[in-house]
Each structure stands twice: as C-alpha cells, then as structure tokens.
Short mmCIF file of C-alpha atoms in Angstrom, two decimals:
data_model
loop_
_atom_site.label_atom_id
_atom_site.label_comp_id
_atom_site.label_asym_id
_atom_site.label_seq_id
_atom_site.Cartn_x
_atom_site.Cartn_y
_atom_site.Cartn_z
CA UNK L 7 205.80 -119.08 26.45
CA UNK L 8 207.34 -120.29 23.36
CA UNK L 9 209.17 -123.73 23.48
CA UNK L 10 212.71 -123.98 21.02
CA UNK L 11 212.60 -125.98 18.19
CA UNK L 12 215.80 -127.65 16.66
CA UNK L 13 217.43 -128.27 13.27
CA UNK L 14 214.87 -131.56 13.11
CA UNK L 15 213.58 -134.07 14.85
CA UNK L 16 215.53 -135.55 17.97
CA UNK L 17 214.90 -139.38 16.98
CA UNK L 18 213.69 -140.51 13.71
CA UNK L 19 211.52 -143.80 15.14
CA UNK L 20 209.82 -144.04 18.04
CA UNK L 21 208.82 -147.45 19.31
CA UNK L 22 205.59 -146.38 21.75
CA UNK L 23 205.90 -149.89 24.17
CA UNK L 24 202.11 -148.81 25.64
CA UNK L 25 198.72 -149.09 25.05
CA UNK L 26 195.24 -147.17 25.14
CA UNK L 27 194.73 -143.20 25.69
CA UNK L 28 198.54 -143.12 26.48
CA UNK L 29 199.76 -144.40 23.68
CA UNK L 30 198.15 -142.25 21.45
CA UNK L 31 198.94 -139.25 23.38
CA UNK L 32 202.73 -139.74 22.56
CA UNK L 33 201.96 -140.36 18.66
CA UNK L 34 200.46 -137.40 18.62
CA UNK L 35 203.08 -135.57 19.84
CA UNK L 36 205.92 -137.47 17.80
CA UNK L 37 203.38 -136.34 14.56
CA UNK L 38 203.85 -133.26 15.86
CA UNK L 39 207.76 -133.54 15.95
CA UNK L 40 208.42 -135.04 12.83
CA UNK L 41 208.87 -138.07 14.24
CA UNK L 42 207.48 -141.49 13.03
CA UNK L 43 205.96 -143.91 15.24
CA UNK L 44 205.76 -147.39 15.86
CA UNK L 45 202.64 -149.16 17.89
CA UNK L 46 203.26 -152.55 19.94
CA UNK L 47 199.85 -153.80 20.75
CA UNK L 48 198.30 -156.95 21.83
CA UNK L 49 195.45 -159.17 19.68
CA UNK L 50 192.79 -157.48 21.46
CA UNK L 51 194.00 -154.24 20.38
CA UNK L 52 194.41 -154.71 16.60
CA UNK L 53 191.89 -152.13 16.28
CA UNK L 54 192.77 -149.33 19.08
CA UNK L 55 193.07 -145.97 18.08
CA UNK L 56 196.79 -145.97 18.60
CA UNK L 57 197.28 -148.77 16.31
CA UNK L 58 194.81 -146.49 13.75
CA UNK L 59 196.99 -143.36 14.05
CA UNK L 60 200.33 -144.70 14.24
CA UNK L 61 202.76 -145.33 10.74
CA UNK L 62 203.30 -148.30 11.36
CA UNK L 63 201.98 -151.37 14.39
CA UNK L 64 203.31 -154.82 15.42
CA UNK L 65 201.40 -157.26 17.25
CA UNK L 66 203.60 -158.77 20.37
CA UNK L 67 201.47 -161.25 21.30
CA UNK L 68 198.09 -162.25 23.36
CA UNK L 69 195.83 -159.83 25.75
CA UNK L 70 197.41 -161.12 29.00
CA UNK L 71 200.34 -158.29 30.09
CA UNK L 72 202.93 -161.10 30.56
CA UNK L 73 202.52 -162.28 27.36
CA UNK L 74 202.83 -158.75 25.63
CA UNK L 75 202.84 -155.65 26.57
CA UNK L 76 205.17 -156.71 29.98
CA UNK L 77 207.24 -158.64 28.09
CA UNK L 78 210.41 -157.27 26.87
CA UNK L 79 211.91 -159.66 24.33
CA UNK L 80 208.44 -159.13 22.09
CA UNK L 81 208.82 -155.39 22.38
CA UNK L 82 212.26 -154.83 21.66
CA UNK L 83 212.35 -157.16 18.58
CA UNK L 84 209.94 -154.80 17.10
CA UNK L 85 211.41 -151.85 18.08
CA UNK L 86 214.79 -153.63 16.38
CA UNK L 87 213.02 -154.43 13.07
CA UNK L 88 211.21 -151.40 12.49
CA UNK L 89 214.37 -149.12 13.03
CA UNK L 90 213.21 -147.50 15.95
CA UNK L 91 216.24 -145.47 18.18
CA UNK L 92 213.99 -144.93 20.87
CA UNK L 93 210.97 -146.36 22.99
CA UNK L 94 208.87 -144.24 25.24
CA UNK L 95 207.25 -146.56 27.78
CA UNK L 96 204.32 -144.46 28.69
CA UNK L 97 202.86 -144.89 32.42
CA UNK L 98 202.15 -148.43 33.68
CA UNK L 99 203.43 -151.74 32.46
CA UNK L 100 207.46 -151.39 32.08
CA UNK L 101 207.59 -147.29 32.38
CA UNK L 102 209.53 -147.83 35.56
CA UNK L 103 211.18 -150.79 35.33
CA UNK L 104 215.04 -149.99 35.45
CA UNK L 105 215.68 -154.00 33.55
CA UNK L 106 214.00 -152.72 30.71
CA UNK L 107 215.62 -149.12 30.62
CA UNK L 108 218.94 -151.61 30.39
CA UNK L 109 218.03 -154.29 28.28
CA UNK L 110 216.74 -151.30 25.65
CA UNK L 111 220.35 -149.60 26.01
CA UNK L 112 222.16 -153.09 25.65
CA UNK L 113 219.96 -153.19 21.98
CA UNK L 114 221.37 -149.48 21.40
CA UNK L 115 217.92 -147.91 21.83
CA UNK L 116 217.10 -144.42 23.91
CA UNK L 117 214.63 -145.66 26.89
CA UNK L 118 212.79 -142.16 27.15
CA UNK L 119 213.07 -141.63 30.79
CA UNK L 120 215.22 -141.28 33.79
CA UNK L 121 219.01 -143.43 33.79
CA UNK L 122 217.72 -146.93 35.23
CA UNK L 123 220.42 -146.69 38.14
CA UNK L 124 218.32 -143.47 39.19
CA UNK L 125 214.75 -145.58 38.89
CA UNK L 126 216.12 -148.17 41.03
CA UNK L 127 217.02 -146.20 43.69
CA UNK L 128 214.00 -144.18 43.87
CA UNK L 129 211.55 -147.56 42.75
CA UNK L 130 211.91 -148.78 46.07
CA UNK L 131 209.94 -146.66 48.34
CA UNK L 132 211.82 -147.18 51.27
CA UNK L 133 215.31 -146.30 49.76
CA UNK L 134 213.71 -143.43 48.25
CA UNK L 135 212.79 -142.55 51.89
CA UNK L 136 215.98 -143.04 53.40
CA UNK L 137 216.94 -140.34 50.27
CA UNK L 138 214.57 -137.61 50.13
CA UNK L 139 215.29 -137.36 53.65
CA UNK L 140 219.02 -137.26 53.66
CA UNK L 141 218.36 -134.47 51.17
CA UNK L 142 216.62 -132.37 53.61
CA UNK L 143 212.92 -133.23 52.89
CA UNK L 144 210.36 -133.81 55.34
CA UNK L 145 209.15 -137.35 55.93
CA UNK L 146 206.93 -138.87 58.17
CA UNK L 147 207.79 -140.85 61.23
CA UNK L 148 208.75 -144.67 59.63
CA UNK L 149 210.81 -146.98 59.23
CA UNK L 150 214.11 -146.46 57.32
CA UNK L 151 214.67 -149.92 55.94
CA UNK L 152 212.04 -152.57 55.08
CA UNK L 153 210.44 -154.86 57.37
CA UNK L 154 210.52 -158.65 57.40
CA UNK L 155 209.23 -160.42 60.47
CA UNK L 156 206.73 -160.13 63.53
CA UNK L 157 209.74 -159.03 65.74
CA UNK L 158 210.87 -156.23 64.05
CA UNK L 159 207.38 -155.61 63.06
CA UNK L 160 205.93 -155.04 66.77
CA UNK L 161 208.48 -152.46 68.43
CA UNK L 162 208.82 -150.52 65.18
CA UNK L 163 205.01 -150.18 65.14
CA UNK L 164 204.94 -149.16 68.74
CA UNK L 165 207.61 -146.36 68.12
CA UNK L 166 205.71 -144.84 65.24
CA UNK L 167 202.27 -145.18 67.06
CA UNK L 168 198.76 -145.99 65.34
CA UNK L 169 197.05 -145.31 62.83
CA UNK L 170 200.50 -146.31 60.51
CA UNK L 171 200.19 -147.59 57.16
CA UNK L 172 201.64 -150.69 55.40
CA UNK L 173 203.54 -150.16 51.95
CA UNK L 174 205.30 -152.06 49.51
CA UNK L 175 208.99 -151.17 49.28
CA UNK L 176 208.27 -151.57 44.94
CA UNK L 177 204.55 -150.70 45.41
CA UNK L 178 202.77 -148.23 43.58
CA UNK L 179 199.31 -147.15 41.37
CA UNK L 180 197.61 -147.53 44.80
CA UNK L 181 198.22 -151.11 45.56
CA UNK L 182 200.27 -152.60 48.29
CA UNK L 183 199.35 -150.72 50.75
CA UNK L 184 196.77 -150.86 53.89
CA UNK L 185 196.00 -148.64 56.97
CA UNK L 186 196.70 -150.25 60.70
CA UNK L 187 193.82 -148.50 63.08
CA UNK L 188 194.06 -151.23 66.06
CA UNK L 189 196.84 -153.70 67.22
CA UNK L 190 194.92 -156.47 66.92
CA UNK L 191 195.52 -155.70 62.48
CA UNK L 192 199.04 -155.22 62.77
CA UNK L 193 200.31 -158.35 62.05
CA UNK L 194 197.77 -159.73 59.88
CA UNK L 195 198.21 -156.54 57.47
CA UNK L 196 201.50 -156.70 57.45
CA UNK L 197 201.11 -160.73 56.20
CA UNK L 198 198.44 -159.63 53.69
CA UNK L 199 200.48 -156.91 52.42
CA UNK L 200 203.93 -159.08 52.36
CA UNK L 201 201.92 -161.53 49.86
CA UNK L 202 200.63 -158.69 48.12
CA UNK L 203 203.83 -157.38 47.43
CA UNK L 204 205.69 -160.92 46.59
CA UNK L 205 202.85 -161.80 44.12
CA UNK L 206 201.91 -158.20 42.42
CA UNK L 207 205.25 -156.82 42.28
CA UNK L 208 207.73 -159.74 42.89
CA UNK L 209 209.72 -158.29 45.84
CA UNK L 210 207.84 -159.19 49.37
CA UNK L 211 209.31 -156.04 51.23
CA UNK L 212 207.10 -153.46 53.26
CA UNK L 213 208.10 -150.69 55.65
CA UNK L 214 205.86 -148.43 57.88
CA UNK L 215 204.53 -145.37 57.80
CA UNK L 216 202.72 -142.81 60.11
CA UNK L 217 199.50 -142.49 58.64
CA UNK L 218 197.62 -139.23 58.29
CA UNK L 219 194.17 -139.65 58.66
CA UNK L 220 192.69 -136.23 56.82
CA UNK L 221 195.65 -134.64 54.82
CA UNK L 222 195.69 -133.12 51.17
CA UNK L 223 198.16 -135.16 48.27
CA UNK L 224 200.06 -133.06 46.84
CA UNK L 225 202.65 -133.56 43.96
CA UNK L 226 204.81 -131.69 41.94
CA UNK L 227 205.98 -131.83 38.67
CA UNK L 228 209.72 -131.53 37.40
CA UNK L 229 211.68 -131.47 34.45
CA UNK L 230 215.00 -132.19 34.11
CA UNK L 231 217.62 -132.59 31.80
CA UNK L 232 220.94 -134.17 31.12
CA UNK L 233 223.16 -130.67 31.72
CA UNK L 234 222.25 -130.19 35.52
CA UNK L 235 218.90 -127.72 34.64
CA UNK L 236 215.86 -128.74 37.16
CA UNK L 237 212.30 -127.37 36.72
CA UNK L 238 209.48 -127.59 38.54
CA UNK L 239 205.95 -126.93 36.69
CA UNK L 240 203.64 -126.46 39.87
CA UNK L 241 201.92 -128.55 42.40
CA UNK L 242 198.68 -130.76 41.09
CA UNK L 243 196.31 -131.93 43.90
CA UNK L 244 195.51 -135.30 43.83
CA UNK L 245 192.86 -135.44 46.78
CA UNK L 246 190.14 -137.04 45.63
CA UNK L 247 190.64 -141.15 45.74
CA UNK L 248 188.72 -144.23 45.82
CA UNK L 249 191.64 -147.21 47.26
CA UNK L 250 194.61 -145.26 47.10
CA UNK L 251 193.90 -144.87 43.50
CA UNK L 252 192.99 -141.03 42.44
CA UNK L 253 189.73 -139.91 40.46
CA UNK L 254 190.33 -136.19 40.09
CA UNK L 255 193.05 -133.80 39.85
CA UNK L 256 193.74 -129.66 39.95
CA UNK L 257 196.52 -127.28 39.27
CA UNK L 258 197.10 -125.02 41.50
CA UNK L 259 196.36 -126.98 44.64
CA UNK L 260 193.55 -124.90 46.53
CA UNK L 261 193.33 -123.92 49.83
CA UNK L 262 197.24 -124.34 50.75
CA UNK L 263 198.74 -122.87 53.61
CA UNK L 264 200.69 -119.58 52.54
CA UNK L 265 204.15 -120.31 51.33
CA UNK L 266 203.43 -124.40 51.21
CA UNK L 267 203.72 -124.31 47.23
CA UNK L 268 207.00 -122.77 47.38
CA UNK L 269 208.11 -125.18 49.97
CA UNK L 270 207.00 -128.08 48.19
CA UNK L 271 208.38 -126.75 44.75
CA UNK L 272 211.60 -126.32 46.79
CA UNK L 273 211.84 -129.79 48.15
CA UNK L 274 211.33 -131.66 44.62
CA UNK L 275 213.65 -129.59 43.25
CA UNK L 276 216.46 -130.41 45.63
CA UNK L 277 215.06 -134.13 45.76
CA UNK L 278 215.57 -134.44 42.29
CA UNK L 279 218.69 -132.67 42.25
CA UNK L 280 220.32 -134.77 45.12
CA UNK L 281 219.25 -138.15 43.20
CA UNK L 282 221.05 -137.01 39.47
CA UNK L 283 216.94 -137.32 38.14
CA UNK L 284 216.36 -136.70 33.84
CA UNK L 285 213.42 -136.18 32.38
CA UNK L 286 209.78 -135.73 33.57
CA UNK L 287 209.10 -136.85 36.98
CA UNK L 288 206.52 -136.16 39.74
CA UNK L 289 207.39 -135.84 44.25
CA UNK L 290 204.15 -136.73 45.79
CA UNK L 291 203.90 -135.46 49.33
CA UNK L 292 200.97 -135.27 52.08
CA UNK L 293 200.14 -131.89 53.43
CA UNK L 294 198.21 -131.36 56.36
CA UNK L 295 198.29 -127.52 57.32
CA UNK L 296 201.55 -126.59 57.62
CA UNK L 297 202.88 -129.46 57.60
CA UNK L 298 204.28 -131.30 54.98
CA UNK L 299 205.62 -134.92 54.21
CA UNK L 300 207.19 -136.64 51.19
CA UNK L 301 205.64 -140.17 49.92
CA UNK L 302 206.76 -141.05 46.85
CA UNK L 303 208.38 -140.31 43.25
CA UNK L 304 206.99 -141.29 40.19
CA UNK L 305 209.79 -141.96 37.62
CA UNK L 306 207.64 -141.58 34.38
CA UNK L 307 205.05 -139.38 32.81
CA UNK L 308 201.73 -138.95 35.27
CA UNK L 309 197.93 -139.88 34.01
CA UNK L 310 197.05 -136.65 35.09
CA UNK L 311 200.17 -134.51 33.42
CA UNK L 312 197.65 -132.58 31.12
CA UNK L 313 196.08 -130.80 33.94
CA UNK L 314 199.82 -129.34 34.03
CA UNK L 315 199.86 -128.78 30.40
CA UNK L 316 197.12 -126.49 30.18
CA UNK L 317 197.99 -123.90 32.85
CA UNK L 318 202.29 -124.09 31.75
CA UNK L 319 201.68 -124.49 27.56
CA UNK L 320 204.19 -127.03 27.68
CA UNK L 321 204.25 -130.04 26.09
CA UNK L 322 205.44 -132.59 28.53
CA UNK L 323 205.85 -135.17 26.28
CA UNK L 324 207.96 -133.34 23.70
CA UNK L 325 210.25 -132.10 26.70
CA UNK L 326 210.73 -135.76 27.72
CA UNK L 327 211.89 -137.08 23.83
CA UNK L 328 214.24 -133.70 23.45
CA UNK L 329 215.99 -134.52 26.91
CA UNK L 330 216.49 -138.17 26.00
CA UNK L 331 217.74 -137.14 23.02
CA UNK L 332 220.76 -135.07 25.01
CA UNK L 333 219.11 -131.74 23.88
CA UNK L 334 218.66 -128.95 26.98
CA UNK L 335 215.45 -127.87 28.72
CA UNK L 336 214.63 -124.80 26.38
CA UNK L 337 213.35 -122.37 28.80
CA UNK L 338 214.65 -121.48 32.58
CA UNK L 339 212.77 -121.79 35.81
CA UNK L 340 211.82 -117.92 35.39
CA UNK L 341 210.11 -118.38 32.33
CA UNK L 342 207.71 -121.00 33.55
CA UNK L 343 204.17 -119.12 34.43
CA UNK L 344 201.56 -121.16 35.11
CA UNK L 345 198.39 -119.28 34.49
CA UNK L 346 194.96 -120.17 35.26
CA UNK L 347 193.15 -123.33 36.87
CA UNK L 348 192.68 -126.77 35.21
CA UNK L 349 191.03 -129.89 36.33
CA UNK L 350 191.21 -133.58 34.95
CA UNK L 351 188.56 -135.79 35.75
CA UNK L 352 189.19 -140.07 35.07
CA UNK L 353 185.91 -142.07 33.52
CA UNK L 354 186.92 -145.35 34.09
CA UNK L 355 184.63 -148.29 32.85
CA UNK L 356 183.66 -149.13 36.52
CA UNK L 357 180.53 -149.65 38.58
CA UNK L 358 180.27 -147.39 41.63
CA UNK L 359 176.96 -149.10 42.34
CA UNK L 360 179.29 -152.31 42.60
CA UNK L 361 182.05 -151.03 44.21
CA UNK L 362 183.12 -150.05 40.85
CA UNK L 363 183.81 -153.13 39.52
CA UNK L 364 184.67 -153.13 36.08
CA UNK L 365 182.80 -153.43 33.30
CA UNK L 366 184.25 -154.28 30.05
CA UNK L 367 181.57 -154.27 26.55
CA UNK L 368 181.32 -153.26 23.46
CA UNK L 369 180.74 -149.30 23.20
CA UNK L 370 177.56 -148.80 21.06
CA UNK L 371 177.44 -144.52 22.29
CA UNK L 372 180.63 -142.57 22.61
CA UNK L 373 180.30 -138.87 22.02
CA UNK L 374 183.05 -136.96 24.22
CA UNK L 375 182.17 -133.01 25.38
CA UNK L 376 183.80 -130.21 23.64
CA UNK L 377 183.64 -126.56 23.86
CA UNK L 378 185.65 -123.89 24.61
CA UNK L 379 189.19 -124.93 27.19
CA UNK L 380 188.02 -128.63 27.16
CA UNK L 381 190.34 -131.81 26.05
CA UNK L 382 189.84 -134.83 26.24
CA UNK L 383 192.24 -137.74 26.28
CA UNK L 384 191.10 -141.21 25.16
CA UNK L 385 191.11 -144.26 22.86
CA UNK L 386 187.20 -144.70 23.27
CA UNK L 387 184.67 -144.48 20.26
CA UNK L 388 181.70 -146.23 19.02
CA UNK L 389 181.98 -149.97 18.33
CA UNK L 390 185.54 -149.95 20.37
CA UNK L 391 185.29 -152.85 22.66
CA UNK L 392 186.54 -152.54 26.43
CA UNK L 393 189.20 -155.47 27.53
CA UNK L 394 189.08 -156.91 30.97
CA UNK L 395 192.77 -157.22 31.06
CA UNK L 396 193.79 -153.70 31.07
CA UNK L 397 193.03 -150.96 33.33
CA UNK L 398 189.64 -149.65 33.23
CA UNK L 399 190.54 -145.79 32.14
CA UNK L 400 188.54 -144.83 29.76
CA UNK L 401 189.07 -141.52 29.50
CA UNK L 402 190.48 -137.66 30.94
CA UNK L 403 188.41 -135.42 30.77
CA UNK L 404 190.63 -132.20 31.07
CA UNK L 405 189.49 -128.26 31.32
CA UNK L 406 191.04 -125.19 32.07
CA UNK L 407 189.65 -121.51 33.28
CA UNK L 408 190.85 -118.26 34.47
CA UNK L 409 189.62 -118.79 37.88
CA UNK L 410 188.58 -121.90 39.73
CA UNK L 411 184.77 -121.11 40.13
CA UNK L 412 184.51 -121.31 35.93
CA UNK L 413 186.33 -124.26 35.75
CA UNK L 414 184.50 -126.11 38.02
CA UNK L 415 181.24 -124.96 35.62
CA UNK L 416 182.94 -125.92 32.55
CA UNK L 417 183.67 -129.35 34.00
CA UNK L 418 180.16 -129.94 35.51
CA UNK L 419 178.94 -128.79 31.69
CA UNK L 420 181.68 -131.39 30.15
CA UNK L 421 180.89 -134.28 32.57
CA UNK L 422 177.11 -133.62 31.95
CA UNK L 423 177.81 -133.64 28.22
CA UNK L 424 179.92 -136.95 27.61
CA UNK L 425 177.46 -139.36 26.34
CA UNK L 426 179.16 -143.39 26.52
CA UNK L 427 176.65 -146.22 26.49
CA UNK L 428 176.37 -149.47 25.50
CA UNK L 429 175.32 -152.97 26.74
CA UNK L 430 177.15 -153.62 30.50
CA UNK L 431 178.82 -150.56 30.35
CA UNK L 432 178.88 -148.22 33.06
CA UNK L 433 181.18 -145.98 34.25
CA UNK L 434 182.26 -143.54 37.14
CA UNK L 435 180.82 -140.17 35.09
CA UNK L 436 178.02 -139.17 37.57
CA UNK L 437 180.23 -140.21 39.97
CA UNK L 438 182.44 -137.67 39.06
CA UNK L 439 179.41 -134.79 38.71
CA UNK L 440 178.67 -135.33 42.53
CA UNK L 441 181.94 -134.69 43.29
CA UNK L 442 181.90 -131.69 41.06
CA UNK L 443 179.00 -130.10 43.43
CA UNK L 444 180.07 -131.53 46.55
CA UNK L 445 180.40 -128.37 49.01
CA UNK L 446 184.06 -129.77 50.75
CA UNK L 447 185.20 -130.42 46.94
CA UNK L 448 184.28 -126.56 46.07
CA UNK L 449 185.33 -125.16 48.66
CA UNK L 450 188.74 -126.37 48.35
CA UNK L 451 189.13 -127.96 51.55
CA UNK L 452 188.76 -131.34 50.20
CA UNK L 453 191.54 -134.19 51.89
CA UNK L 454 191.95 -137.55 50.52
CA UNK L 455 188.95 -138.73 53.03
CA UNK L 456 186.59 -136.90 51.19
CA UNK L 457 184.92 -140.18 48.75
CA UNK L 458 184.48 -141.82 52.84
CA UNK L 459 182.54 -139.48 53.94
CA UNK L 460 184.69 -138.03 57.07
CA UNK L 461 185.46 -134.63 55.16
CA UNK L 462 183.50 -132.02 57.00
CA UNK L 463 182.57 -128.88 55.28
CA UNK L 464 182.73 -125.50 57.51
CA UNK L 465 179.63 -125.21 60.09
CA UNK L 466 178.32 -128.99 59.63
CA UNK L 467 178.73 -132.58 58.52
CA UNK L 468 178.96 -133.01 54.79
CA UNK L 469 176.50 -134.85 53.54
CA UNK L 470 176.23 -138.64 52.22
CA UNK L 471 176.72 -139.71 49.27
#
C-alpha cells in the first residue's frame, strides 16, 4: 500500500514538545517529510539523541516535568522563536491536555492532535463512558457520573457487585486505579484513590467499574481526519501488564472469539465517529469470550503504535502531521490490509527482582538486536545516562513475521541479543524472554492476569515464575 504524497511538506517547523525514544521517532519522520524540527528538552537532556538529530534544540528549563517539559509558557516561547507552525506533543506529559491544545491555537500554532473540545470530553473517563455508550458500545456495569462521598459510594457499589474497580475520572498510564475484592476495602480504596487522583492528576473524581477478573485488553487503532473519513488499522493486544501498566503488545490479537475483531473495529469506528474524533487515536476495550466492554480512549499517539506500523506499512506519525495540516486520509478503509504478525516488547530500566524499581545509571553497554523484520525504538546508547525523573522506557523492541510462531522466535532471538549494561542498571529484558516462552503467552490464551500467576494453560496450572 502506497501512501500519497503532496506538492511539499504540510508544515515547515515542527516544535516536538517531548522527550526520549518518542521524540526522536517524530524527527525522524518530519526528516522524512521535509520538514524541519525543533527539540525542547530539559538540562538533563542536553545530550539525548533527539536533541543530536534534531536542526535545531532549546533548553526549557530543569529535569523536574513542572519545570519543563509540563510547562507550557517554556515550550511555546520556543516554538514562537524558532518559527515553528506546529507542535506534536508525543505521548505523556501535555499530549492530552486540551489547555495546551488551546493555549498553542491562541499563539497561532497547529497542536497535532484531536480539537481540545473533543479531548476534554473523552479525557474524563467517566464522560467518555456516559458517550461510548450512548453511541451504542458495550460497557460494563458502572457508574455513569463520578463519585464523591461514602453515601453514594456504598449503594452504587452494592448495585454493581464485587470485585469492581476504582478509577480516576482524568486517570490514565495505569495509575489511579485499584481493584475492590471485599467490603471491608471499599471505602478505604475509594479514599486512597480520591487522593491519588487530586494529587497526580489535579481533579479528585472516581467512578466504578465492574471488574473482570481474567479478560484479554484489547484496543484498536483509528485514523481520522478533518473531512468525516474514519479508519481503523486493527486490534493490538495489550494483555500482558505489571500495575495496570502494559509490558508487551501483538497485532492481530490471538485467540479471539470469531467475529470479535470486526465487532470491536465496528465499535471504535462509530465511537469515534459519534464524538467528531481527528487524528490518530486508540478504543481500549476488555474482552472476555464473547463478550466485550469499552474502557477507555487514548487521544494521542500509543507507545506501542509500531506494532501497528509493521503489519499496515503506514506511517502513523506522518498520517497524524498531514491531517493536522487539513490534508485527507490518503487511502480508504478497503485499502488498509494488515498482513502478518508483529510484537513490541518495552525494556524499561527497572528491577523485577525489586519490584522493578527503577534504576537510573550511566549506560557503559548498549548494543540493540538487529536482523531481518526487527526495529527498535530508543534514545539509549553507550555513555547515555538514565534520569530518575522520567519514565523508565528504555526501549521497544519491535518484530514482525508471517505467522505468529516465527515471530515469537525472532523476538526470543532479539530479546536474547540486546546487550545494555552498566553500573546499577538493570532492566526488565529477561523478564520479557520468560514471557516469550511462557506456555499461556504462546498459546495465545494469555489475559491480563497472566504476570500474577492465575492464567492457567489448557490441562494444568501454569507454572511460577
């Protein structure tokens, strides 16, 4: 599949308001575009391979996020100076933050993402409930609007029956949220998870939701632009999850029920649809059997949005500068054929041994795997020190195959293959490999339960570890 060029590039400047493995993914593809980039970055990333690669960086300030890379003012006075008529924001740190989307339009630059009124709306999770269901998706039993106190905590609970889980309304990346399994943690969850949500993400308001206890997440990518064209790109599965906070990732999702693909394909399409969405955007649902449930949408590019790149061709990031820039989606939904299976894998700098705690340090080995059908998306390399303000990816380690049985090989090969060392470094690699050969993971059967032990593989009790 061939993706339509144009006269010249969309934007001349590009103001990339992110940091790490992200941030050089989208200068590579504004290289590729003609486009030239700008790099924000903080003092302790003066020497990150974004800042290397880019034409041209500006220093916003100190490590702390507050004090740079969440912090508007810093950001869009160097997008100003440098000329920039655009600023992708990545994933993380202001991608979703409909104040920014408007304070970049009130400067007259392109926020390169959905309208801010539609990120709103869909940014708090119960609202976006309350929407995806009047739009005919499936949901699971919960509350429609947020809760505040004990007594409106205690009957609501009762009605949607244990085990339920806690969530912030403006929650997301896996925090916010806990599982209720007895009455007697009902109300001190819900008090955990209120000051959770007041202090993490400034807004103290959680709802309830029925909690499956063994179900497969599954998500689905879209594309849409500014003319009324929506795509979908496939379903990713997104099983595999230490906290609420996912390790691996797949496209196709194996082991679905016939027909559930379709049906979730169908349901982010009209989700999207019903809610005016632009650009790229991912509906995250729970599927156990045949049934099916929506969570969540994701109003920005996904970590795990190469896995989707390798079995489509397209280049998500390209797709999401041309349809800021007013330009149509250049293909239709017929000519999207997703062929093959690809798997991402996250090394993060954490210690499984310490319930992966991260470990920041200076990296004195970095030698990423190659080979035929394997990428791999990072800022590491040798002598590139490891902050302990940012998120501990390190990097995604991405492969694709005909079939699912090769690229499970290739990644086991890949995995075995990355070499990263250096003093108090360690990192969730071999981690990773024993998922790789776990016999629930291959077989496809795999639920989000499976890093707790409770997934079962056919005839017996999967094993520990």
């Amino acid at each position: 599949m061939t993706q339509a060029g144009g006269a010249g590039p969309p934007f001349e400047t590009v103001l990339v308001a992110n940091r790490g493995e992200i941030a050089l993914r989208v200068v590579r593809t504004c290289r590729e575009m003609g486009i030239r980039t700008v790099v924000v970055h903080s003092t302790a990333d003066r020497d990150s391979a974004a800042v290397r690669l880019a034409d041209e960086a500006v220093q916003i300030g100190p490590p702390a996020p507050r004090q740079s890379y969440l912090y508007p003012p810093a950001i869009i006075e160097a997008a100003v100076s440098t000329g920039a008529q655009a600023v992708h924001p990545g994933y993380g740190f202001l991608s979703e933050s409909p104040d920014f989307a408007e304070i970049c339009a009130r400067h007259g630059l392109t926020f390169i993402g959905p309208p801010p009124e539609v990120m709103a709306r869909l940014g708090d999770k119960a609202l976006a409930r309350r929407l995806m269901a009047d739009a005919g998706l499936p949901v699971l039993p919960g509350t429609r609007d947020p809760v505040s106190t004990v007594a409106e905590l205690v009957p609501a609970a009762r009605r949607i029956g244990l085990p339920l889980i806690v969530k912030a309304s403006a929650g997301g990346g896996g925090r916010g949220m806990a599982v209720v399994r007895t009455w007697e943690e009902l109300v001190p969850v819900f008090r955990a998870m209120r000051a959770t949500a007041r202090s993490v993400f400034g807004d103290p308001g959680v709802y309830l939701e029925r909690f499956w206890e063994r179900a497969k997440h599954v998500e689905v990518q879209v594309l849409a632009d500014e003319h009324g064209a929506v795509l979908h790109l496939g379903e990713r599965d997104c099983s595999v999850q230490r906290r609420h906070q996912k390790l691996v990732e797949e496209t196709p999702a194996p082991r679905l029920a016939e027909g559930m693909a379709r049906r979730l394909a169908e349901y982010a399409v009209a989700g999207a649809k019903s809610v005016g969405y632009t650009g790229a955007g991912t509906f995250e649902f729970l599927v156990d059997e045949e049934e099916a449930a929506f969570i969540e949408v994701n109003s920005r590019l996904q970590v795990e949005h190469p896995v989707t790149e390798m079995v489509t061709g397209i280049d998500l990031v390209r797709e999401q500068i041309r349809v800021a820039s007013g330009l149509p989606l250049p293909v239709g939904q017929e000519e999207v054929r997703p062929r093959g299976v690809a798997l991402e894998c996250r090394v993060n700098a954490e210690d499984p041994e310490r319930r992966f705690a991260p470990c920041p340090g200076e990296l004195a080995e970095f030698v990423p795997p190659g080979g035929p059908f394997v990428r791999v998306d990072t800022h590491g390399y040798p002598g590139w020190r490891i902050s302990p303000d940012y998120d501990s990816l390190l990097a995604k380690v991405v492969v694709w195959a005909p079939e699912r049985e090769q690229a499970l090989a290739r990644m086991e090969r890949a995995l075995a293959e990355f070499r990263i060392g250096g003093e108090g470094v360690r990192t969730t690699r071999d981690l990773l490999r024993g998922v790789m050969g776990h016999p629930v993971f291959r077989a496809g059967t795999h639920t989000t339960s499976l890093l707790d032990g409770t997934d079962e593989p056919a005839g017996g009790t999967a094993p520990a570890g």
